[in-house]
Each structure stands twice: as C-alpha cells, then as structure tokens.
Amino acid sequence: MPADGPYRVLLVGDVVGRPGREAVKEIVPELRQRWRLDAVIANAENSASGSGLTPRLCRELQRAGVDLMTLGDHTWKRRDNLDVLKKEPTVLRPHNYPDDALGTGVIVHEIEGVPIGFVTVLGRVFMGGVDCPFRTVDRALGSFSDDVKVRVVEVHAEATSEKIAMGWHVDGKVSCVFGTHTHVPTADDRILPHGTAYLSDLGMTGAYDGVIGRDSEPVLHKFISSMHASFTVAQKNVHLCGALLEVDLATGNATSVRRVDIAYGTDGMRHSPSTPLYSVEDFE
C-alpha cells in the first residue's frame, strides 16, 4: 500500500503485436520505478500477431509488470484466448457477453495491498449484439463492497459518444472510465464534476507508421479494391500510449489523469516530442 500520496495506476492502450509487447517490456518496468506505480492495467487483445493473446505472451506481459489484462471484440477469434481465460483470472473479457460464456469481465483484485474493482464492457454501437453495457456496469458495481475504493471501468467501443455517455453515467461512482479499441489516442482527459477521471481512448501501444498498427499497403489494397488482404503488423514509429491515473484512497475519487505518449525505438526508451515524459515530481 502506498505510504503516502495517491494510488497511481498506469493504463496502457491496446498492445499490438511484437512492437507493442517490446515497448511494454522495455518501458513499463522503468515507469513502475520512476513514477512509483502501484498498478498497471493493459488491453492485450491484439498482442499476438495483431489479434489475440497466447498463454506465453500473457506471462511475458505479466513479467514486465502488467497486473491486469483485458480482451475485447476479438475475444472469440483465437483459440489461444480461451486457454488464457481458463488459466488466468487476471485476464478479463467484456462482461456483457452472455453469462455462460467463458471467463468474466469483473474482478476485485488486490494490488500493492489495495483492492481494485475493475469492469470491462463492450460497446454496442457498430460492435454487434451484446447486453447493455450501462446496465452491465451497474450490476457489476453493485457487487463491490464499500471498502473497494479504487474502481475502474473500461469501455471497449467504436463510438466516442457511447464512451462519453458511460463516463457521465457513472460519474461519482467510480475512480475512472477509459475507452479502448480505436487505437487512436484522444485529447479529452479530464475529471468529471463528481470525481471520476475520463478519457475516450487510451490509443495504441504499437507502431504508428501504418493503419492502427498494421502495415498500410494491405489495408489500402482492401479499401481501394474491396478484395481480401492479409494484414501484417507494422513495425516503425512505436509508442506506448495510455494514461496515468491518480486516486485518493480515502474517497476513491480521481485526483489526476494525464495522457501518456512515450516513443520507443531501437535505441530504447526516449521522450516523445509531443508529450514530455513525466517525472515523479510532476505529481507531488
């Protein structure tokens, strides 16, 4: 448990393929020390060749310091995902899939002596048929005991409006609502009136010289010709994107949320020219 000050959580945007995994492995251990992080949560459903998560890669990310991982709309597209969900209780799939589906999307998990209540849901706009994410989150929050102060909701969704609506729906009931899935970081990090931190999309941890983590040529071929193309993972201009969340353990309210964008290259971690690498002193 933190000796003093807020509880610090690093939220890592969708990890895409080997470039994203390598960025996590190189950057997260340093940030855990430098920023005195208490917990790290990452969306990992694109970790294996751009789609899925294998047991081996799950362990790799855990060794790098990731405490909780989530899947999204690709949950059922790879058999390896099922193996991970069977064996790893800290890997979650959207909670608004049917109750008899493998896995769960809600957990209370103690990290550094503090219980974190976490819920992940899938949006419905442009995403297919799932249960109502708003009612699903309500039910999940109702299952948390009062001593669970740090509460985080992930909305894996296409529509920005649906994510924003969730933020207002649970403002004051959770510490943070953040979005994933689009692989494009948004600039709307803020704390809502009743103490809930909000960000529409964490962005992507992967290669930005491409189309949302994939090489641009096959994507352009499909858009222009409508013909099938195998999408390969892009390799250049790798960034770790996400957000740094601070929570008051007495109230569960967020005290700060800041976007994170750290460039990673063959020479290791370096500062992004657009977003400075924060130091611990920035939060004291």
XYZ file of C-alpha atoms in Angstrom:
284
model
C 0.000 0.000 0.000
C 1.316 3.473 -0.804
C 2.992 5.008 2.232
C 1.577 8.408 1.344
C 0.070 10.234 -1.578
C -2.362 8.935 -4.196
C -2.640 5.450 -5.642
C -1.031 5.511 -9.109
C -2.305 3.340 -11.961
C -0.821 3.200 -15.452
C -3.461 2.420 -18.088
C -1.865 1.019 -21.259
C -3.628 1.305 -24.623
C -4.144 -1.674 -26.948
C -0.861 -3.600 -27.213
C -0.374 -4.556 -30.879
C 1.968 -7.366 -31.918
C 5.655 -7.741 -31.153
C 6.407 -3.981 -31.400
C 3.801 -3.243 -28.734
C 4.985 -6.070 -26.491
C 8.602 -4.960 -26.750
C 7.621 -1.409 -25.809
C 5.765 -2.704 -22.745
C 8.686 -4.915 -21.725
C 11.162 -2.059 -22.031
C 9.135 0.874 -20.712
C 6.763 -0.446 -18.025
C 9.440 -1.761 -15.595
C 11.178 1.634 -15.705
C 7.944 3.521 -15.191
C 6.990 1.339 -12.226
C 10.140 2.601 -10.503
C 10.299 6.124 -11.873
C 6.664 7.017 -11.301
C 6.233 4.757 -8.252
C 3.334 2.977 -9.901
C 1.052 0.853 -7.766
C -0.751 -0.953 -10.604
C -0.603 -1.433 -14.381
C -3.652 -2.347 -16.496
C -3.361 -3.058 -20.238
C -5.639 -4.020 -23.093
C -3.849 -7.034 -24.609
C -6.244 -8.473 -27.161
C -4.001 -7.555 -30.114
C -0.757 -8.791 -28.564
C -0.329 -11.967 -30.641
C 0.432 -11.017 -34.250
C -2.135 -8.228 -34.021
C -5.056 -10.349 -32.797
C -5.332 -12.397 -29.635
C -3.296 -13.309 -26.578
C -1.433 -16.583 -26.027
C -0.526 -18.056 -22.622
C 3.181 -17.447 -23.304
C 2.661 -13.812 -24.257
C 0.384 -13.321 -21.269
C 3.199 -14.470 -18.955
C 5.614 -12.213 -20.846
C 3.472 -9.156 -20.157
C 2.975 -10.188 -16.534
C 6.737 -10.419 -16.044
C 7.024 -6.908 -17.483
C 4.779 -5.662 -14.678
C 1.242 -5.747 -16.077
C -1.200 -6.648 -13.276
C -4.499 -6.867 -15.165
C -5.139 -7.520 -18.870
C -8.280 -7.242 -20.948
C -9.621 -8.630 -24.201
C -12.266 -7.034 -26.406
C -14.218 -7.740 -29.576
C -11.576 -10.288 -30.708
C -12.140 -12.444 -27.622
C -13.537 -15.433 -29.527
C -11.415 -15.129 -32.685
C -8.410 -17.106 -31.469
C -8.324 -20.419 -29.615
C -5.367 -19.239 -27.530
C -7.645 -16.644 -25.937
C -9.748 -19.458 -24.480
C -6.691 -21.084 -22.928
C -5.723 -17.778 -21.339
C -9.224 -17.175 -19.963
C -9.291 -20.673 -18.453
C -5.967 -20.297 -16.650
C -5.505 -16.602 -15.910
C -8.042 -14.988 -13.546
C -6.457 -11.563 -14.074
C -7.225 -11.618 -17.817
C -10.763 -10.380 -18.455
C -13.144 -10.379 -21.414
C -16.086 -7.980 -21.863
C -18.564 -8.608 -19.076
C -21.644 -8.034 -21.229
C -21.130 -11.240 -23.194
C -23.646 -13.948 -22.169
C -23.260 -15.316 -18.632
C -22.439 -18.810 -19.885
C -19.510 -17.561 -21.995
C -16.045 -18.486 -20.770
C -14.365 -16.014 -18.449
C -15.545 -12.854 -16.748
C -15.246 -9.117 -17.140
C -15.359 -8.093 -13.490
C -12.816 -8.574 -10.737
C -11.770 -7.285 -7.341
C -8.019 -7.793 -7.294
C -5.631 -6.689 -4.567
C -2.536 -4.925 -5.912
C 0.048 -3.442 -3.535
C -2.334 -4.039 -0.637
C -5.232 -2.158 -2.237
C -8.319 -3.874 -3.704
C -9.146 -2.641 -7.208
C -12.631 -3.192 -8.579
C -12.399 -3.425 -12.360
C -15.103 -3.859 -15.011
C -14.687 -4.093 -18.784
C -17.581 -3.967 -21.239
C -18.070 -3.924 -24.994
C -19.933 -1.099 -26.683
C -22.971 -1.863 -28.822
C -22.728 0.869 -31.491
C -21.159 -0.739 -34.610
C -19.976 -3.660 -32.461
C -22.639 -6.357 -32.683
C -25.060 -7.882 -30.227
C -24.141 -7.830 -26.535
C -26.045 -6.963 -23.384
C -26.479 -3.314 -22.430
C -23.077 -2.056 -21.243
C -24.656 0.542 -18.937
C -26.835 -1.934 -17.047
C -23.965 -4.435 -17.007
C -21.680 -1.896 -15.337
C -24.418 -1.002 -12.845
C -24.769 -4.637 -11.801
C -21.023 -5.111 -11.522
C -20.583 -2.015 -9.372
C -23.392 -3.235 -7.137
C -21.354 -6.347 -6.368
C -18.411 -4.363 -4.940
C -18.183 -3.892 -1.187
C -17.790 -0.416 0.269
C -14.122 -0.987 1.095
C -13.293 -1.208 -2.634
C -12.481 2.452 -3.201
C -10.462 2.206 -6.434
C -12.968 1.381 -9.167
C -12.128 1.430 -12.873
C -14.341 0.854 -15.923
C -13.072 0.100 -19.437
C -15.384 0.632 -22.419
C -14.080 -1.203 -25.493
C -16.093 0.568 -28.154
C -16.148 2.258 -31.558
C -18.393 5.221 -30.784
C -16.921 8.097 -28.821
C -20.439 9.139 -27.836
C -21.091 5.780 -26.173
C -17.881 6.035 -24.157
C -18.599 9.607 -23.082
C -22.119 8.614 -22.060
C -20.676 5.914 -19.804
C -18.460 8.494 -18.152
C -21.458 10.628 -17.226
C -23.488 7.556 -16.266
C -21.075 6.517 -13.519
C -19.547 9.890 -12.567
C -19.023 9.816 -8.820
C -19.431 6.043 -8.638
C -16.021 5.017 -9.989
C -12.482 6.381 -9.991
C -12.026 6.236 -13.766
C -13.729 5.408 -17.059
C -11.460 4.926 -20.058
C -12.017 3.753 -23.620
C -10.078 1.349 -25.816
C -10.430 -0.224 -29.290
C -9.933 2.591 -31.823
C -6.115 2.618 -31.406
C -6.180 6.417 -31.706
C -5.408 8.412 -28.522
C -7.877 11.154 -27.678
C -7.150 14.511 -26.062
C -10.135 14.690 -23.688
C -8.539 13.552 -20.427
C -10.408 15.253 -17.594
C -12.014 14.751 -14.211
C -15.798 14.893 -14.316
C -17.737 17.005 -11.760
C -18.213 14.225 -9.201
C -14.651 12.931 -9.189
C -14.436 10.354 -11.995
C -11.457 10.565 -14.358
C -12.312 10.137 -18.024
C -10.516 9.548 -21.352
C -12.306 8.429 -24.538
C -9.454 6.282 -25.846
C -6.025 5.388 -24.496
C -4.686 4.918 -28.001
C -2.370 2.129 -29.088
C 0.873 0.670 -27.849
C 2.415 -0.301 -31.162
C 3.715 1.040 -34.470
C 2.131 4.308 -35.624
C 3.608 4.286 -39.150
C 0.728 2.278 -40.547
C -3.030 1.990 -40.111
C -3.928 1.384 -36.448
C -0.952 -0.928 -36.009
C -1.000 -2.696 -39.371
C 1.110 -2.114 -42.477
C -0.602 0.448 -44.671
C -0.225 -1.289 -48.068
C -2.557 -4.278 -47.498
C -5.056 -2.047 -45.708
C -5.099 0.382 -48.643
C -5.438 -2.547 -51.055
C -8.564 -3.728 -49.279
C -10.102 -0.264 -49.012
C -9.474 0.543 -52.673
C -10.205 -2.831 -54.303
C -12.587 -4.402 -51.739
C -10.506 -7.576 -52.122
C -9.275 -9.610 -49.175
C -5.801 -8.786 -47.893
C -3.789 -10.272 -45.038
C -2.994 -7.502 -42.598
C 0.538 -7.622 -41.243
C 1.728 -5.835 -38.116
C 3.518 -2.524 -38.719
C 6.992 -2.096 -37.242
C 8.024 1.574 -37.318
C 7.444 4.554 -35.031
C 6.486 2.586 -31.922
C 4.852 4.358 -28.984
C 3.435 3.305 -25.651
C 0.232 5.275 -25.215
C -2.209 5.378 -22.349
C -2.873 7.392 -19.222
C -1.572 7.855 -15.710
C -4.348 7.846 -13.120
C -4.086 9.003 -9.517
C -6.746 8.071 -6.971
C -7.412 9.315 -3.430
C -7.679 6.113 -1.387
C -9.879 7.752 1.228
C -12.643 8.711 -1.211
C -11.973 6.696 -4.367
C -12.117 9.911 -6.389
C -9.538 10.630 -9.057
C -7.138 13.450 -8.258
C -5.384 13.437 -11.639
C -5.456 11.808 -15.058
C -2.833 12.562 -17.709
C -2.262 11.174 -21.165
C 0.943 9.208 -21.698
C 2.769 9.017 -25.033
C 6.279 7.593 -24.966
C 8.203 6.866 -28.148
C 10.216 3.669 -28.248
C 12.855 2.797 -30.831
C 15.899 0.673 -31.466
C 17.848 2.903 -29.066
C 15.405 2.105 -26.271
C 13.034 4.434 -24.452
C 13.102 8.105 -25.294
C 10.894 11.125 -24.799
C 8.076 11.761 -27.222
C 8.476 15.223 -28.771
C 4.744 15.875 -28.419
C 4.274 14.735 -24.825
C 7.056 15.035 -22.240
C 7.989 12.077 -20.101
C 6.731 12.956 -16.645
C 8.847 12.671 -13.533
C 7.572 11.776 -10.079
C 7.951 15.415 -9.072
C 5.200 16.348 -11.537
C 2.687 14.580 -9.282
C 3.757 15.973 -5.917
